[in-house]
């Protein structure tokens, strides 16, 4: 039994009460969410977004950003013909506000399914043929109907952006991306090409932030957000994930994990991070937390157009990493001992150096630096302070005034030089 209780009727009095959504010419924008060849993981990821959250977008809580009237098959209360009504109005040009279309999952070649009398993915039914029999309307058909008059077409997740897993080798459904389906020349009514937010699943915040930026543009308040040559938000996908990886320093020092659970760089057990555009290590998966290498997983390239075929077999070493890890090991074998040498010294107060003893009870067994080590640090200290006109020997600093060789305040000495 279809439900006629409309989500929009429930939310709009609450959303418009604050007036925030009136901050601009557009009070609202409809967002039609369709699923093609998808696992619904993108929907799950987006419901976890916090910056901004889906709820705040639907409630118009961001001044200057029109509120989002979301039509999502899982979230909305209405069902059956009531659910389809706004989409049909959009196709007929009778909707009360502009709309964007969001596609999760890849677009299937429905002609393959029709040959067997079936379909791959659909939303709703419509009467069809001379006897008016109901038939499923494929997601592909909805996209073709809505794209020409959409304010923006947004692909979420790697299946919708690049074809993803459904289009992997073999590809029995003829799956393809939204960009492949609409073609190079596609532009929305506002002149925007397809927007792509990849990931399998994508980071929810990457998506909601991009939607908010596009809505801000539609409102006329901001420029069109910067997208790269593949339609990705440039500020989110401009860097490789390796550059901000929490394990990057291990790579630099030439130490590598041998099995999952080890804390070091994961490249030798299958991480493709150095050649993958992704921001999960800096942004986190949900609410700034978790995400692949942060949580112990290796990058398998899920945001990339070449995923999955160009990254398989997963969790085996990328062949191209051999040269760089060999160099890292060689450099690291020199750098690591030098850093350890400095690190040991920097873990000591100047006073302890002078006294030749560490007063911590925890370090009772700790051996004091050797004479050779002291000479080395003395030399390093000279290098570090070279050119410093306020330079004194290190043992002057950190003393009480009455301990200073000059008998005065070390700070005073410095100020007088
Ligand atoms: S774990 Fe991957 S992304 Fe991180 S430093 Fe190693 S190779 Fe780079
Ligand atoms: S780090 Fe790699 S596997 Fe993880 S989300 Fe980014 S691209 Fe996907």
Tab-separated table of C-alpha atoms and ligand atoms in Angstrom:
chain	number	residue	atom	x	y	z
A	1	UNK	CA	0.000	0.000	0.000
A	2	UNK	CA	1.733	3.226	-1.097
A	3	UNK	CA	2.256	5.864	1.564
A	4	UNK	CA	1.078	9.378	0.709
A	5	UNK	CA	2.659	11.104	3.727
A	6	UNK	CA	5.165	13.428	2.056
A	7	UNK	CA	8.548	14.068	3.650
A	8	UNK	CA	8.562	17.556	2.135
A	9	UNK	CA	5.256	18.447	3.855
A	10	UNK	CA	6.755	17.455	7.176
A	11	UNK	CA	10.130	19.182	6.772
A	12	UNK	CA	9.346	22.411	4.957
A	13	UNK	CA	7.581	24.212	7.886
A	14	UNK	CA	10.558	23.428	10.125
A	15	UNK	CA	13.146	24.323	7.498
A	16	UNK	CA	11.595	27.610	6.444
A	17	UNK	CA	10.842	28.738	10.015
A	18	UNK	CA	14.397	29.969	10.620
A	19	UNK	CA	14.557	32.112	7.508
A	20	UNK	CA	18.078	30.865	6.751
A	21	UNK	CA	16.873	29.249	3.569
A	22	UNK	CA	15.558	32.627	2.385
A	23	UNK	CA	19.062	34.036	2.320
A	24	UNK	CA	19.180	34.203	-1.468
A	25	UNK	CA	16.864	33.975	-4.462
A	26	UNK	CA	16.482	30.174	-4.281
A	27	UNK	CA	14.605	28.897	-1.266
A	28	UNK	CA	15.026	25.242	-2.213
A	29	UNK	CA	16.484	22.870	-4.775
A	30	UNK	CA	15.170	19.356	-5.413
A	31	UNK	CA	17.712	16.528	-5.437
A	32	UNK	CA	16.639	13.311	-7.146
A	33	UNK	CA	18.700	10.329	-6.028
A	34	UNK	CA	18.749	7.342	-8.383
A	35	UNK	CA	20.497	4.014	-7.969
A	36	UNK	CA	21.940	2.169	-10.937
A	37	UNK	CA	24.215	-0.867	-10.558
A	38	UNK	CA	24.929	-0.169	-6.929
A	39	UNK	CA	25.361	-1.763	-3.514
A	40	UNK	CA	23.852	1.275	-1.714
A	41	UNK	CA	27.188	1.830	0.031
A	42	UNK	CA	27.226	5.441	-1.167
A	43	UNK	CA	23.864	6.047	0.543
A	44	UNK	CA	25.244	4.564	3.750
A	45	UNK	CA	28.397	6.701	3.526
A	46	UNK	CA	26.445	9.899	2.925
A	47	UNK	CA	24.104	9.367	5.855
A	48	UNK	CA	27.261	9.411	8.008
A	49	UNK	CA	28.400	12.800	6.686
A	50	UNK	CA	28.824	15.551	9.252
A	51	UNK	CA	30.434	18.467	7.386
A	52	UNK	CA	27.754	19.231	6.365
A	53	UNK	CA	25.257	16.551	7.302
A	54	UNK	CA	22.391	15.485	5.048
A	55	UNK	CA	19.951	16.548	7.765
A	56	UNK	CA	21.344	20.081	7.899
A	57	UNK	CA	21.120	20.404	4.115
A	58	UNK	CA	17.520	19.172	4.172
A	59	UNK	CA	16.667	21.632	6.925
A	60	UNK	CA	18.283	24.559	5.127
A	61	UNK	CA	20.558	25.221	8.076
A	62	UNK	CA	23.351	26.843	6.047
A	63	UNK	CA	22.805	30.512	5.207
A	64	UNK	CA	23.173	31.096	1.496
A	65	UNK	CA	22.731	27.434	0.621
A	66	UNK	CA	19.212	26.638	-0.604
A	67	UNK	CA	17.641	23.798	1.321
A	68	UNK	CA	17.686	20.406	-0.312
A	69	UNK	CA	14.417	18.617	-0.963
A	70	UNK	CA	15.857	15.140	-1.178
A	71	UNK	CA	14.031	12.392	-3.043
A	72	UNK	CA	15.767	9.230	-1.891
A	73	UNK	CA	14.119	5.796	-2.044
A	74	UNK	CA	15.376	4.851	1.421
A	75	UNK	CA	14.939	8.130	3.280
A	76	UNK	CA	11.579	9.411	2.057
A	77	UNK	CA	8.285	8.500	3.739
A	78	UNK	CA	6.177	8.570	0.578
A	79	UNK	CA	6.200	5.579	-1.732
A	80	UNK	CA	4.735	4.287	-4.981
A	81	UNK	CA	3.182	6.934	-7.248
A	82	UNK	CA	3.528	9.579	-4.501
A	83	UNK	CA	7.290	9.092	-4.501
A	84	UNK	CA	7.504	9.380	-8.286
A	85	UNK	CA	5.298	12.465	-8.548
A	86	UNK	CA	8.059	15.132	-8.189
A	87	UNK	CA	10.298	13.335	-10.715
A	88	UNK	CA	7.426	13.215	-13.181
A	89	UNK	CA	6.773	16.920	-12.582
A	90	UNK	CA	10.458	17.609	-13.247
A	91	UNK	CA	10.322	15.721	-16.542
A	92	UNK	CA	7.177	17.668	-17.491
A	93	UNK	CA	8.814	20.993	-16.545
A	94	UNK	CA	6.242	21.582	-13.776
A	95	UNK	CA	8.433	21.332	-10.691
A	96	UNK	CA	8.310	24.300	-8.307
A	97	UNK	CA	12.119	24.714	-8.050
A	98	UNK	CA	15.323	23.773	-9.901
A	99	UNK	CA	16.624	20.256	-9.473
A	100	UNK	CA	19.864	18.328	-9.440
A	101	UNK	CA	20.183	14.610	-10.140
A	102	UNK	CA	22.431	12.336	-8.095
A	103	UNK	CA	23.369	8.925	-9.439
A	104	UNK	CA	24.705	6.139	-7.232
A	105	UNK	CA	25.893	3.047	-9.099
A	106	UNK	CA	26.769	2.657	-12.743
A	107	UNK	CA	24.443	2.870	-15.722
A	108	UNK	CA	23.615	-0.526	-17.152
A	109	UNK	CA	22.931	-1.337	-20.757
A	110	UNK	CA	19.240	-2.145	-20.413
A	111	UNK	CA	19.030	-3.488	-23.967
A	112	UNK	CA	20.961	-6.559	-22.753
A	113	UNK	CA	18.374	-7.166	-20.022
A	114	UNK	CA	15.438	-6.504	-22.361
A	115	UNK	CA	16.601	-9.360	-24.574
A	116	UNK	CA	15.888	-11.642	-21.611
A	117	UNK	CA	12.640	-9.847	-20.765
A	118	UNK	CA	14.021	-8.231	-17.617
A	119	UNK	CA	15.820	-5.125	-16.387
A	120	UNK	CA	18.995	-4.340	-14.394
A	121	UNK	CA	17.904	-1.474	-12.149
A	122	UNK	CA	14.745	0.571	-11.927
A	123	UNK	CA	12.748	3.109	-9.935
A	124	UNK	CA	8.962	2.820	-9.997
A	125	UNK	CA	6.576	1.579	-12.642
A	126	UNK	CA	4.571	3.147	-15.430
A	127	UNK	CA	1.739	1.916	-17.646
A	128	UNK	CA	3.088	0.852	-20.974
A	129	UNK	CA	1.777	-0.626	-24.199
A	130	UNK	CA	-1.754	-0.946	-25.573
A	131	UNK	CA	-3.083	-2.777	-22.514
A	132	UNK	CA	-1.589	-0.267	-20.073
A	133	UNK	CA	0.371	-2.931	-18.227
A	134	UNK	CA	2.748	-1.570	-15.586
A	135	UNK	CA	6.436	-1.920	-16.392
A	136	UNK	CA	9.506	-0.938	-14.362
A	137	UNK	CA	11.182	2.315	-15.415
A	138	UNK	CA	14.913	1.763	-15.530
A	139	UNK	CA	17.293	4.109	-13.748
A	140	UNK	CA	18.947	4.639	-17.115
A	141	UNK	CA	15.676	5.952	-18.511
A	142	UNK	CA	15.140	8.327	-15.594
A	143	UNK	CA	18.640	9.726	-16.081
A	144	UNK	CA	18.027	10.239	-19.805
A	145	UNK	CA	14.729	12.031	-19.076
A	146	UNK	CA	16.009	14.288	-16.295
A	147	UNK	CA	19.518	15.190	-17.484
A	148	UNK	CA	18.576	17.782	-20.140
A	149	UNK	CA	16.894	20.167	-17.678
A	150	UNK	CA	18.912	19.433	-14.541
A	151	UNK	CA	20.821	22.254	-12.844
A	152	UNK	CA	23.599	19.736	-12.204
A	153	UNK	CA	24.218	16.018	-12.697
A	154	UNK	CA	26.272	14.579	-9.843
A	155	UNK	CA	27.792	11.101	-9.850
A	156	UNK	CA	28.535	9.704	-6.406
A	157	UNK	CA	30.861	6.754	-5.871
A	158	UNK	CA	33.219	4.998	-8.230
A	159	UNK	CA	30.485	2.977	-9.987
A	160	UNK	CA	28.694	6.162	-11.066
A	161	UNK	CA	31.854	8.176	-11.709
A	162	UNK	CA	33.968	5.617	-13.588
A	163	UNK	CA	31.908	2.411	-13.960
A	164	UNK	CA	33.516	0.767	-10.914
A	165	UNK	CA	33.044	-2.854	-9.963
A	166	UNK	CA	29.987	-3.517	-12.210
A	167	UNK	CA	32.113	-2.550	-15.228
A	168	UNK	CA	35.068	-4.748	-14.237
A	169	UNK	CA	36.482	-7.291	-16.673
A	170	UNK	CA	33.663	-9.291	-18.221
A	171	UNK	CA	31.056	-6.581	-17.538
A	172	UNK	CA	27.928	-8.672	-18.238
A	173	UNK	CA	25.565	-5.714	-17.765
A	174	UNK	CA	27.425	-3.341	-20.082
A	175	UNK	CA	27.841	-1.031	-17.063
A	176	UNK	CA	29.309	2.419	-17.596
A	177	UNK	CA	29.751	5.706	-15.776
A	178	UNK	CA	27.371	8.673	-15.871
A	179	UNK	CA	29.999	10.624	-17.823
A	180	UNK	CA	30.340	7.796	-20.361
A	181	UNK	CA	26.558	7.658	-20.690
A	182	UNK	CA	25.929	11.397	-21.115
A	183	UNK	CA	29.014	12.014	-23.248
A	184	UNK	CA	31.702	14.641	-23.424
A	185	UNK	CA	29.406	17.395	-24.645
A	186	UNK	CA	26.873	17.137	-21.846
A	187	UNK	CA	26.192	20.360	-19.942
A	188	UNK	CA	23.436	21.024	-17.445
A	189	UNK	CA	21.052	23.934	-18.027
A	190	UNK	CA	23.534	26.065	-16.073
A	191	UNK	CA	26.434	24.890	-18.213
A	192	UNK	CA	27.917	22.516	-15.629
A	193	UNK	CA	29.472	19.243	-16.892
A	194	UNK	CA	28.999	16.048	-14.872
A	195	UNK	CA	30.351	16.401	-11.328
A	196	UNK	CA	32.213	13.322	-10.069
A	197	UNK	CA	32.759	12.424	-6.409
A	198	UNK	CA	34.463	9.005	-6.527
A	199	UNK	CA	35.221	6.438	-3.827
A	200	UNK	CA	34.041	2.938	-3.012
A	201	UNK	CA	32.350	4.076	-0.923
A	202	UNK	CA	33.117	7.786	-1.130
A	203	UNK	CA	33.775	9.837	1.969
A	204	UNK	CA	30.344	11.186	2.897
A	205	UNK	CA	31.745	14.619	3.731
A	206	UNK	CA	33.428	14.848	0.312
A	207	UNK	CA	30.015	14.467	-1.257
A	208	UNK	CA	27.936	16.757	0.965
A	209	UNK	CA	30.625	19.436	0.860
A	210	UNK	CA	30.657	19.306	-2.949
A	211	UNK	CA	26.862	19.462	-3.102
A	212	UNK	CA	26.860	22.460	-0.756
A	213	UNK	CA	29.477	24.207	-2.931
A	214	UNK	CA	27.438	23.554	-6.086
A	215	UNK	CA	24.254	24.827	-4.380
A	216	UNK	CA	26.094	27.955	-3.286
A	217	UNK	CA	26.978	28.485	-6.934
A	218	UNK	CA	23.371	27.876	-8.026
A	219	UNK	CA	22.300	30.485	-5.483
A	220	UNK	CA	24.594	32.944	-7.245
A	221	UNK	CA	26.709	33.541	-4.154
A	222	UNK	CA	29.894	31.730	-5.115
A	223	UNK	CA	31.894	30.809	-8.201
A	224	UNK	CA	31.562	27.391	-9.741
A	225	UNK	CA	33.721	25.192	-7.494
A	226	UNK	CA	37.035	24.176	-9.029
A	227	UNK	CA	36.841	20.773	-10.690
A	228	UNK	CA	39.753	18.919	-12.261
A	229	UNK	CA	39.841	17.636	-15.843
A	230	UNK	CA	37.764	14.599	-14.818
A	231	UNK	CA	35.106	16.587	-12.971
A	232	UNK	CA	36.420	15.781	-9.482
A	233	UNK	CA	36.404	18.500	-6.811
A	234	UNK	CA	39.988	19.681	-7.288
A	235	UNK	CA	40.476	20.704	-3.675
A	236	UNK	CA	39.641	17.170	-2.520
A	237	UNK	CA	41.361	15.006	-5.128
A	238	UNK	CA	44.365	17.105	-6.150
A	239	UNK	CA	46.879	15.175	-4.036
A	240	UNK	CA	47.842	11.546	-3.794
A	241	UNK	CA	46.759	9.864	-0.577
A	242	UNK	CA	50.412	8.960	0.090
A	243	UNK	CA	51.354	12.619	0.541
A	244	UNK	CA	49.199	12.927	3.638
A	245	UNK	CA	49.431	9.368	4.840
A	246	UNK	CA	50.020	8.792	8.531
A	247	UNK	CA	52.590	6.146	7.528
A	248	UNK	CA	54.467	8.369	5.074
A	249	UNK	CA	57.445	8.885	7.373
A	250	UNK	CA	58.013	5.124	7.527
A	251	UNK	CA	58.226	5.085	3.743
A	252	UNK	CA	60.698	7.945	3.819
A	253	UNK	CA	62.852	6.138	6.388
A	254	UNK	CA	62.695	2.881	4.450
A	255	UNK	CA	60.791	0.721	6.948
A	256	UNK	CA	57.923	-1.388	5.663
A	257	UNK	CA	55.194	-3.587	7.122
A	258	UNK	CA	55.532	-7.317	6.551
A	259	UNK	CA	51.961	-8.121	7.507
A	260	UNK	CA	48.724	-6.327	8.328
A	261	UNK	CA	48.786	-5.048	11.874
A	262	UNK	CA	52.356	-3.762	11.587
A	263	UNK	CA	52.581	0.017	12.077
A	264	UNK	CA	54.904	0.766	9.142
A	265	UNK	CA	54.224	1.690	5.524
A	266	UNK	CA	52.040	-0.877	3.751
A	267	UNK	CA	53.409	-0.557	0.225
A	268	UNK	CA	55.093	-3.959	0.196
A	269	UNK	CA	51.861	-5.688	1.128
A	270	UNK	CA	49.788	-3.976	-1.517
A	271	UNK	CA	49.341	-0.234	-0.917
A	272	UNK	CA	48.917	1.856	-4.085
A	273	UNK	CA	48.715	5.166	-2.192
A	274	UNK	CA	51.649	6.924	-3.933
A	275	UNK	CA	49.752	6.926	-7.255
A	276	UNK	CA	46.149	7.342	-6.082
A	277	UNK	CA	44.163	10.586	-5.796
A	278	UNK	CA	42.313	10.456	-2.511
A	279	UNK	CA	42.070	12.467	0.719
A	280	UNK	CA	40.937	9.854	3.223
A	281	UNK	CA	44.066	9.931	5.375
A	282	UNK	CA	43.587	13.627	6.121
A	283	UNK	CA	39.794	13.721	6.174
A	284	UNK	CA	38.967	10.372	7.755
A	285	UNK	CA	36.102	8.117	6.707
A	286	UNK	CA	33.332	9.323	9.021
A	287	UNK	CA	33.376	12.326	11.364
A	288	UNK	CA	37.105	12.734	10.760
A	289	UNK	CA	37.924	9.248	12.019
A	290	UNK	CA	39.140	6.011	10.452
A	291	UNK	CA	39.852	5.408	6.798
A	292	UNK	CA	42.177	2.906	5.120
A	293	UNK	CA	45.807	3.439	6.196
A	294	UNK	CA	44.679	5.313	9.335
A	295	UNK	CA	43.004	2.099	10.419
A	296	UNK	CA	45.534	-0.414	9.069
A	297	UNK	CA	44.232	-1.035	5.540
A	298	UNK	CA	46.211	-0.698	2.321
A	299	UNK	CA	45.007	1.509	-0.538
A	300	UNK	CA	43.492	-0.496	-3.394
A	301	UNK	CA	42.799	2.572	-5.527
A	302	UNK	CA	39.032	2.654	-5.101
A	303	UNK	CA	38.679	6.315	-6.138
A	304	UNK	CA	40.436	5.846	-9.468
A	305	UNK	CA	39.055	5.464	-13.004
A	306	UNK	CA	41.251	2.357	-13.391
A	307	UNK	CA	39.601	0.648	-10.408
A	308	UNK	CA	39.273	-2.303	-10.026
A	309	UNK	CA	40.950	-3.907	-13.046
A	310	UNK	CA	44.193	-1.918	-12.921
A	311	UNK	CA	44.712	-2.635	-9.213
A	312	UNK	CA	44.158	-6.387	-9.117
A	313	UNK	CA	45.169	-8.712	-7.612
A	314	UNK	CA	44.496	-6.695	-4.465
A	315	UNK	CA	46.947	-6.788	-1.577
A	316	UNK	CA	49.946	-7.710	-3.651
A	317	UNK	CA	52.868	-5.373	-4.034
A	318	UNK	CA	52.567	-2.762	-6.842
A	319	UNK	CA	55.470	-3.702	-9.155
A	320	UNK	CA	56.441	-0.050	-9.640
A	321	UNK	CA	57.168	0.349	-5.939
A	322	UNK	CA	60.345	-1.742	-6.107
A	323	UNK	CA	62.567	1.118	-7.295
A	324	UNK	CA	61.345	3.669	-4.752
A	325	UNK	CA	61.376	1.311	-1.766
A	326	UNK	CA	64.925	0.199	-2.622
A	327	UNK	CA	66.082	3.822	-2.644
A	328	UNK	CA	64.148	4.530	0.580
A	329	UNK	CA	65.827	1.570	2.269
A	330	UNK	CA	69.285	2.780	1.242
A	331	UNK	CA	68.669	6.379	2.332
A	332	UNK	CA	66.830	5.233	5.445
A	333	UNK	CA	69.726	3.036	6.581
A	334	UNK	CA	71.769	6.249	6.968
A	335	UNK	CA	69.032	8.650	8.051
A	336	UNK	CA	67.456	6.461	10.739
A	337	UNK	CA	70.582	6.116	12.943
A	338	UNK	CA	71.315	9.845	12.597
A	339	UNK	CA	67.786	10.741	13.643
A	340	UNK	CA	67.954	8.308	16.535
A	341	UNK	CA	71.195	9.951	17.607
A	342	UNK	CA	69.567	13.409	17.630
A	343	UNK	CA	66.344	12.112	19.124
A	344	UNK	CA	68.222	10.641	22.097
A	345	UNK	CA	69.924	13.962	22.706
A	346	UNK	CA	66.748	16.012	22.369
A	347	UNK	CA	65.120	13.797	24.978
A	348	UNK	CA	67.541	15.255	27.547
A	349	UNK	CA	67.432	18.553	29.419
A	350	UNK	CA	70.542	20.720	29.058
A	351	UNK	CA	70.934	20.412	32.823
A	352	UNK	CA	71.130	16.601	32.573
A	353	UNK	CA	73.905	16.915	30.008
A	354	UNK	CA	75.842	19.137	32.383
A	355	UNK	CA	75.281	16.894	35.375
A	356	UNK	CA	75.841	13.719	33.382
A	357	UNK	CA	72.803	12.123	34.992
A	358	UNK	CA	69.104	11.785	34.289
A	359	UNK	CA	67.068	12.213	37.481
A	360	UNK	CA	63.975	10.329	36.321
A	361	UNK	CA	63.251	7.230	38.355
A	362	UNK	CA	62.075	5.582	35.168
A	363	UNK	CA	65.520	5.957	33.650
A	364	UNK	CA	67.555	4.557	36.508
A	365	UNK	CA	68.930	1.940	34.185
A	366	UNK	CA	69.376	4.342	31.329
A	367	UNK	CA	72.971	4.690	30.229
A	368	UNK	CA	74.324	8.211	29.915
A	369	UNK	CA	75.706	9.350	26.534
A	370	UNK	CA	79.244	8.267	25.732
A	371	UNK	CA	82.085	10.740	25.343
A	372	UNK	CA	81.969	10.297	21.580
A	373	UNK	CA	78.265	11.031	21.591
A	374	UNK	CA	78.824	14.184	23.651
A	375	UNK	CA	81.451	15.402	21.198
A	376	UNK	CA	79.069	14.729	18.327
A	377	UNK	CA	76.265	16.687	19.948
A	378	UNK	CA	78.609	19.525	20.842
A	379	UNK	CA	79.593	19.749	17.202
A	380	UNK	CA	75.947	19.583	16.109
A	381	UNK	CA	75.081	22.300	18.598
A	382	UNK	CA	77.723	24.562	17.066
A	383	UNK	CA	76.274	23.963	13.617
A	384	UNK	CA	72.747	24.677	14.804
A	385	UNK	CA	73.672	27.961	16.449
A	386	UNK	CA	75.980	29.096	13.664
A	387	UNK	CA	75.198	32.714	12.787
A	388	UNK	CA	73.167	33.256	15.955
A	389	UNK	CA	74.623	36.490	17.371
A	390	UNK	CA	73.125	35.734	20.766
A	391	UNK	CA	74.981	32.446	20.847
A	392	UNK	CA	76.277	31.024	24.074
A	393	UNK	CA	77.405	27.554	24.827
A	394	UNK	CA	74.452	25.302	25.308
A	395	UNK	CA	75.244	24.789	28.971
A	396	UNK	CA	74.459	28.460	29.744
A	397	UNK	CA	70.838	27.985	28.746
A	398	UNK	CA	68.444	26.424	31.146
A	399	UNK	CA	70.321	27.589	34.238
A	400	UNK	CA	69.057	29.665	37.108
A	401	UNK	CA	70.654	33.158	37.206
A	402	UNK	CA	72.994	32.214	40.041
A	403	UNK	CA	74.205	29.172	38.092
A	404	UNK	CA	75.120	31.180	35.003
A	405	UNK	CA	78.874	31.780	34.528
A	406	UNK	CA	78.181	35.523	34.192
A	407	UNK	CA	76.158	35.461	37.391
A	408	UNK	CA	73.251	37.200	35.654
A	409	UNK	CA	70.122	36.107	33.916
A	410	UNK	CA	70.705	34.066	30.759
A	411	UNK	CA	67.892	36.049	29.143
A	412	UNK	CA	69.552	39.247	30.211
A	413	UNK	CA	72.819	38.061	28.682
A	414	UNK	CA	71.073	37.426	25.439
A	415	UNK	CA	69.350	40.791	25.409
A	416	UNK	CA	72.669	42.574	25.950
A	417	UNK	CA	74.562	40.914	23.125
B	1	LIG	S1	50.879	3.047	3.559
B	1	LIG	FE1	50.556	3.527	1.366
B	1	LIG	S2	49.968	5.681	1.286
B	1	LIG	FE2	50.837	5.274	3.318
B	1	LIG	S3	53.016	5.792	3.154
B	1	LIG	FE3	52.855	3.629	2.670
B	1	LIG	S4	52.601	3.548	0.438
B	1	LIG	FE4	52.176	5.642	1.079
B	2	LIG	S1	42.982	5.173	0.372
B	2	LIG	FE1	42.687	3.994	-1.504
B	2	LIG	S2	41.282	2.326	-0.951
B	2	LIG	FE2	41.164	3.896	0.663
B	2	LIG	S3	39.448	5.249	0.055
B	2	LIG	FE3	41.317	6.156	-0.778
B	2	LIG	S4	41.482	5.309	-2.847
B	2	LIG	FE4	40.034	4.020	-1.730
